[in-house]
PDB file of C-alpha atoms in Angstrom:
ATOM      1  CA  MET A  10      16.295 -14.075  -0.779  1.00 92.00           C
ATOM      2  CA  ALA A  11      17.964 -10.733  -0.117  1.00 95.00           C
ATOM      3  CA  HIS A  12      18.488  -8.027  -2.750  1.00 97.00           C
ATOM      4  CA  PHE A  13      21.576  -5.846  -3.082  1.00 97.00           C
ATOM      5  CA  ALA A  14      22.182  -2.887  -5.392  1.00 98.00           C
ATOM      6  CA  GLU A  15      25.597  -2.066  -6.814  1.00 98.00           C
ATOM      7  CA  ILE A  16      26.292   1.669  -6.650  1.00 98.00           C
ATOM      8  CA  ASP A  17      28.852   3.477  -8.820  1.00 98.00           C
ATOM      9  CA  GLU A  18      31.043   6.431  -7.775  1.00 98.00           C
ATOM     10  CA  ASN A  19      28.148   8.850  -8.523  1.00 98.00           C
ATOM     11  CA  ASN A  20      25.676   6.849  -6.397  1.00 98.00           C
ATOM     12  CA  ILE A  21      23.867   5.563  -9.498  1.00 98.00           C
ATOM     13  CA  VAL A  22      22.435   2.035  -9.256  1.00 98.00           C
ATOM     14  CA  ILE A  23      24.164  -0.064 -11.918  1.00 98.00           C
ATOM     15  CA  ASN A  24      23.212  -3.603 -10.906  1.00 97.00           C
ATOM     16  CA  ILE A  25      20.821  -5.482  -8.622  1.00 97.00           C
ATOM     17  CA  VAL A  26      21.323  -9.061  -7.494  1.00 96.00           C
ATOM     18  CA  LYS A  27      19.657 -11.589  -5.209  1.00 96.00           C
ATOM     19  CA  ILE A  28      21.621 -13.629  -2.710  1.00 96.00           C
ATOM     20  CA  SER A  29      20.620 -16.384  -0.310  1.00 94.00           C
ATOM     21  CA  ASP A  30      19.270 -15.491   3.105  1.00 93.00           C
ATOM     22  CA  GLU A  31      22.244 -17.231   4.721  1.00 95.00           C
ATOM     23  CA  ASN A  32      24.559 -14.562   3.276  1.00 94.00           C
ATOM     24  CA  GLU A  33      22.276 -11.580   3.884  1.00 94.00           C
ATOM     25  CA  HIS A  34      24.045 -10.481   7.100  1.00 95.00           C
ATOM     26  CA  ARG A  35      27.305 -10.006   5.168  1.00 95.00           C
ATOM     27  CA  GLY A  36      25.860  -9.356   1.722  1.00 95.00           C
ATOM     28  CA  SER A  37      28.145  -6.511   0.713  1.00 95.00           C
ATOM     29  CA  GLU A  38      31.277  -8.443   1.694  1.00 96.00           C
ATOM     30  CA  PHE A  39      29.903 -11.647   0.165  1.00 96.00           C
ATOM     31  CA  LEU A  40      29.369  -9.964  -3.216  1.00 96.00           C
ATOM     32  CA  SER A  41      32.530  -7.845  -3.225  1.00 95.00           C
ATOM     33  CA  VAL A  42      34.971 -10.408  -1.868  1.00 95.00           C
ATOM     34  CA  ASP A  43      33.574 -13.944  -1.957  1.00 95.00           C
ATOM     35  CA  CYS A  44      31.992 -13.534  -5.411  1.00 94.00           C
ATOM     36  CA  ASN A  45      34.928 -11.390  -6.554  1.00 94.00           C
ATOM     37  CA  LEU A  46      32.592  -8.709  -7.946  1.00 95.00           C
ATOM     38  CA  GLY A  47      34.222  -5.752  -6.219  1.00 95.00           C
ATOM     39  CA  GLY A  48      32.182  -2.578  -6.133  1.00 96.00           C
ATOM     40  CA  ARG A  49      29.938  -1.046  -3.513  1.00 97.00           C
ATOM     41  CA  TRP A  50      26.812  -3.044  -2.581  1.00 98.00           C
ATOM     42  CA  ILE A  51      23.874  -1.765  -0.534  1.00 98.00           C
ATOM     43  CA  GLN A  52      20.913  -3.861   0.556  1.00 98.00           C
ATOM     44  CA  THR A  53      17.483  -2.968  -0.842  1.00 98.00           C
ATOM     45  CA  SER A  54      14.027  -4.380  -0.166  1.00 97.00           C
ATOM     46  CA  ILE A  55      11.711  -5.397  -2.987  1.00 95.00           C
ATOM     47  CA  ASN A  56       8.860  -5.014  -0.482  1.00 96.00           C
ATOM     48  CA  THR A  57       9.519  -1.336   0.332  1.00 96.00           C
ATOM     49  CA  ILE A  58       7.887   1.519  -1.555  1.00 95.00           C
ATOM     50  CA  ALA A  59       7.406   5.118  -0.431  1.00 95.00           C
ATOM     51  CA  GLY A  60       8.770   4.267   3.002  1.00 96.00           C
ATOM     52  CA  ILE A  61       6.210   1.509   3.609  1.00 96.00           C
ATOM     53  CA  HIS A  62       6.904  -2.218   3.754  1.00 96.00           C
ATOM     54  CA  ILE A  63       4.035  -3.988   1.987  1.00 95.00           C
ATOM     55  CA  ASN A  64       4.063  -6.828   4.566  1.00 95.00           C
ATOM     56  CA  GLY A  65       3.988  -4.473   7.553  1.00 95.00           C
ATOM     57  CA  LYS A  66       7.638  -5.049   8.453  1.00 96.00           C
ATOM     58  CA  THR A  67      10.284  -2.353   8.875  1.00 96.00           C
ATOM     59  CA  PRO A  68      10.833  -0.506   5.556  1.00 97.00           C
ATOM     60  CA  LEU A  69      14.367  -0.426   4.173  1.00 97.00           C
ATOM     61  CA  ARG A  70      15.801   2.652   2.422  1.00 97.00           C
ATOM     62  CA  MET A  71      12.435   4.196   1.426  1.00 97.00           C
ATOM     63  CA  ASN A  72      12.174   2.429  -1.959  1.00 97.00           C
ATOM     64  CA  TYR A  73      13.420  -0.606  -3.810  1.00 97.00           C
ATOM     65  CA  ALA A  74      16.455   0.243  -5.929  1.00 97.00           C
ATOM     66  CA  PHE A  75      16.101   0.420  -9.716  1.00 96.00           C
ATOM     67  CA  ILE A  76      18.916   0.394 -12.257  1.00 97.00           C
ATOM     68  CA  GLY A  77      19.513   3.997 -13.278  1.00 97.00           C
ATOM     69  CA  GLY A  78      18.125   5.286  -9.988  1.00 97.00           C
ATOM     70  CA  THR A  79      20.224   6.878  -7.267  1.00 98.00           C
ATOM     71  CA  TYR A  80      21.229   6.131  -3.714  1.00 98.00           C
ATOM     72  CA  ASP A  81      20.977   9.214  -1.494  1.00 98.00           C
ATOM     73  CA  GLU A  82      23.591   8.767   1.235  1.00 97.00           C
ATOM     74  CA  GLU A  83      22.265  11.576   3.445  1.00 97.00           C
ATOM     75  CA  ARG A  84      18.800  10.039   3.551  1.00 97.00           C
ATOM     76  CA  ASP A  85      20.041   6.433   3.308  1.00 98.00           C
ATOM     77  CA  ALA A  86      17.378   5.958   0.627  1.00 98.00           C
ATOM     78  CA  PHE A  87      16.899   4.884  -2.969  1.00 98.00           C
ATOM     79  CA  ILE A  88      15.243   7.178  -5.510  1.00 98.00           C
ATOM     80  CA  GLY A  89      13.948   5.823  -8.817  1.00 96.00           C
ATOM     81  CA  PRO A  90      15.443   6.895 -12.145  1.00 95.00           C
ATOM     82  CA  THR A  91      14.794  10.491 -13.153  1.00 92.00           C
ATOM     83  CA  PRO A  92      11.987  10.519 -15.734  1.00 90.00           C
ATOM     84  CA  ILE A  93      13.082  11.356 -19.292  1.00 88.00           C
ATOM     85  CA  ASP A  94      10.580  14.209 -19.388  1.00 87.00           C
ATOM     86  CA  VAL A  95      11.510  15.401 -15.895  1.00 88.00           C
ATOM     87  CA  GLU A  96       9.835  18.782 -16.436  1.00 91.00           C
ATOM     88  CA  ASN A  97       6.497  16.948 -16.127  1.00 91.00           C
ATOM     89  CA  TYR A  98       7.351  15.404 -12.745  1.00 93.00           C
ATOM     90  CA  ILE A  99       8.368  16.435  -9.246  1.00 94.00           C
ATOM     91  CA  LEU A 100      10.152  14.410  -6.599  1.00 96.00           C
ATOM     92  CA  ASN A 101       7.906  13.909  -3.589  1.00 95.00           C
ATOM     93  CA  GLU A 102      10.261  14.692  -0.702  1.00 96.00           C
ATOM     94  CA  ASP A 103       8.234  12.562   1.733  1.00 96.00           C
ATOM     95  CA  THR A 104       8.146   9.371  -0.359  1.00 96.00           C
ATOM     96  CA  LEU A 105      11.120   9.980  -2.697  1.00 96.00           C
ATOM     97  CA  ILE A 106       8.956   8.928  -5.639  1.00 95.00           C
ATOM     98  CA  TRP A 107       8.648  10.881  -8.896  1.00 94.00           C
ATOM     99  CA  GLU A 108       5.064  12.110  -9.293  1.00 93.00           C
ATOM    100  CA  PRO A 109       3.257  13.968 -12.078  1.00 93.00           C
ATOM    101  CA  ASN A 110       3.397  17.739 -11.621  1.00 92.00           C
ATOM    102  CA  ILE A 111      -0.372  17.827 -12.104  1.00 90.00           C
ATOM    103  CA  PRO A 112      -1.948  16.723  -8.813  1.00 88.00           C
ATOM    104  CA  LYS A 113      -4.104  13.615  -8.861  1.00 87.00           C
ATOM    105  CA  PRO A 114      -7.796  14.484  -8.500  1.00 87.00           C
ATOM    106  CA  SER A 115      -8.968  13.840  -4.968  1.00 84.00           C
ATOM    107  CA  GLU A 116     -12.326  12.233  -5.705  1.00 86.00           C
ATOM    108  CA  ILE A 117     -13.709   9.618  -8.070  1.00 86.00           C
ATOM    109  CA  PRO A 118     -16.668  10.991 -10.083  1.00 84.00           C
ATOM    110  CA  GLU A 119     -20.080   9.735  -8.852  1.00 83.00           C
ATOM    111  CA  ARG A 120     -20.665   7.714 -12.007  1.00 81.00           C
ATOM    112  CA  PHE A 121     -17.923   5.222 -11.016  1.00 85.00           C
ATOM    113  CA  ASP A 122     -17.829   2.602  -8.270  1.00 87.00           C
ATOM    114  CA  PRO A 123     -14.882   3.629  -6.027  1.00 88.00           C
ATOM    115  CA  SER A 124     -14.227   0.022  -4.978  1.00 88.00           C
ATOM    116  CA  VAL A 125     -13.139  -0.895  -8.538  1.00 87.00           C
ATOM    117  CA  THR A 126     -11.916   2.482  -9.802  1.00 87.00           C
ATOM    118  CA  MET A 127      -8.591   4.284  -9.590  1.00 88.00           C
ATOM    119  CA  TRP A 128      -6.823   7.271 -11.086  1.00 88.00           C
ATOM    120  CA  VAL A 129      -4.014   6.405 -13.528  1.00 87.00           C
ATOM    121  CA  TRP A 130      -1.427   8.811 -14.963  1.00 87.00           C
ATOM    122  CA  ASN A 131      -1.145   8.592 -18.755  1.00 85.00           C
ATOM    123  CA  THR A 132       2.532   9.138 -19.551  1.00 84.00           C
ATOM    124  CA  VAL A 133       1.860   9.782 -23.238  1.00 83.00           C
ATOM    125  CA  ARG A 134      -0.875  12.379 -22.960  1.00 82.00           C
ATOM    126  CA  LEU A 135       0.325  13.664 -19.553  1.00 86.00           C
ATOM    127  CA  GLU A 136      -3.081  13.618 -17.940  1.00 85.00           C
ATOM    128  CA  TRP A 137      -5.041  11.701 -15.318  1.00 87.00           C
ATOM    129  CA  GLU A 138      -7.459   9.029 -16.493  1.00 87.00           C
ATOM    130  CA  ILE A 139      -9.884   6.772 -14.685  1.00 86.00           C
ATOM    131  CA  ARG A 140      -9.490   3.010 -14.833  1.00 86.00           C
ATOM    132  CA  SER A 141     -12.575   1.059 -13.798  1.00 83.00           C
ATOM    133  CA  ARG A 142     -13.122  -2.678 -14.309  1.00 78.00           C
ATOM    134  CA  ASN A 143     -10.272  -2.881 -16.866  1.00 74.00           C
ATOM    135  CA  THR A 144     -11.682  -0.017 -18.940  1.00 80.00           C
ATOM    136  CA  THR A 145      -9.988   3.358 -19.204  1.00 80.00           C
ATOM    137  CA  TYR A 146     -12.057   6.531 -19.285  1.00 78.00           C
ATOM    138  CA  VAL A 147     -10.857   9.967 -20.330  1.00 75.00           C
ATOM    139  CA  ILE A 148     -12.398  13.399 -20.412  1.00 69.00           C
ATOM    140  CA  ASN A 149     -14.336  13.895 -23.636  1.00 63.00           C
ATOM    141  CA  PRO A 150     -12.337  16.408 -25.735  1.00 62.00           C
ATOM    142  CA  GLU A 151     -15.665  17.762 -27.063  1.00 66.00           C
ATOM    143  CA  ASN A 152     -17.215  18.208 -23.577  1.00 63.00           C
ATOM    144  CA  ILE A 153     -14.805  18.433 -20.635  1.00 59.00           C
ATOM    145  CA  THR A 154     -17.527  17.669 -18.086  1.00 65.00           C
ATOM    146  CA  GLU A 155     -18.126  14.203 -19.566  1.00 68.00           C
ATOM    147  CA  TRP A 156     -16.148  10.973 -19.126  1.00 70.00           C
ATOM    148  CA  ILE A 157     -16.139   8.526 -22.037  1.00 69.00           C
ATOM    149  CA  GLU A 158     -14.492   5.190 -22.751  1.00 71.00           C
ATOM    150  CA  GLU A 159     -11.046   5.718 -24.185  1.00 67.00           C
ATOM    151  CA  SER A 160     -11.805   3.423 -27.137  1.00 58.00           C
ATOM    152  CA  SER A 161     -14.752   5.597 -28.249  1.00 47.00           C
ATOM    153  CA  ILE A 162     -12.654   8.702 -28.923  1.00 44.00           C
ATOM    154  CA  GLU A 163     -11.565   9.609 -32.416  1.00 42.00           C
ATOM    155  CA  TYR A 164      -7.975  10.720 -31.944  1.00 39.00           C
ATOM    156  CA  ARG A 165      -6.935  13.292 -34.474  1.00 34.00           C
ATOM    157  CA  ASN A 166      -3.894  14.777 -32.778  1.00 32.00           C
ATOM    158  CA  TYR A 167      -3.216  12.143 -30.156  1.00 33.00           C
ATOM    159  CA  LEU A 168      -1.159   8.989 -30.056  1.00 32.00           C
ATOM    160  CA  LEU A 169      -2.986   6.251 -28.222  1.00 34.00           C
ATOM    161  CA  VAL A 170      -1.385   2.920 -27.513  1.00 33.00           C
ATOM    162  CA  SER A 171      -3.940   0.406 -26.312  1.00 33.00           C
ATOM    163  CA  GLY A 172      -2.718  -3.129 -25.782  1.00 36.00           C
ATOM    164  CA  SER A 173      -0.912  -4.118 -28.974  1.00 33.00           C
ATOM    165  CA  ARG A 174      -2.768  -1.635 -31.199  1.00 34.00           C
ATOM    166  CA  THR A 175      -1.731   1.930 -31.972  1.00 32.00           C
ATOM    167  CA  TYR A 176      -4.416   4.382 -33.087  1.00 30.00           C
TER     168      TYR A 176
END
């Protein structure tokens, strides 16, 4: 299946559709004329992110298109939707992905096994956390040199959404 994004007059992605591989070579015409949808259609690849194709093939337009995102004609690339709290993010000019304006720490603390641990950006608290073996760890608010399980913190002035429970 091939994916095509419909772009409005301001280069905003307003729709994404899949079509059969047999129509991929003329996808824009197929959607506009044959399907009588009109509009401007540009192919996008669900397997492309940050300029890399996840299957090792040739990447297409830097990133997969998302509704509300933009198509940059000069770069022939898709950029994801601008975050609501854009002041907390910057657009990485190399990958065209919105990233937190606080850099991700470069190393995993010794206490954690790097093969099952990764840094995760918390969009509520606007900070980096560690996720290891399906458990999230945060810096202890009482001792910033210590990492503790997120569930063991008493949140007085924080909103924590964990699964289906809000604390």
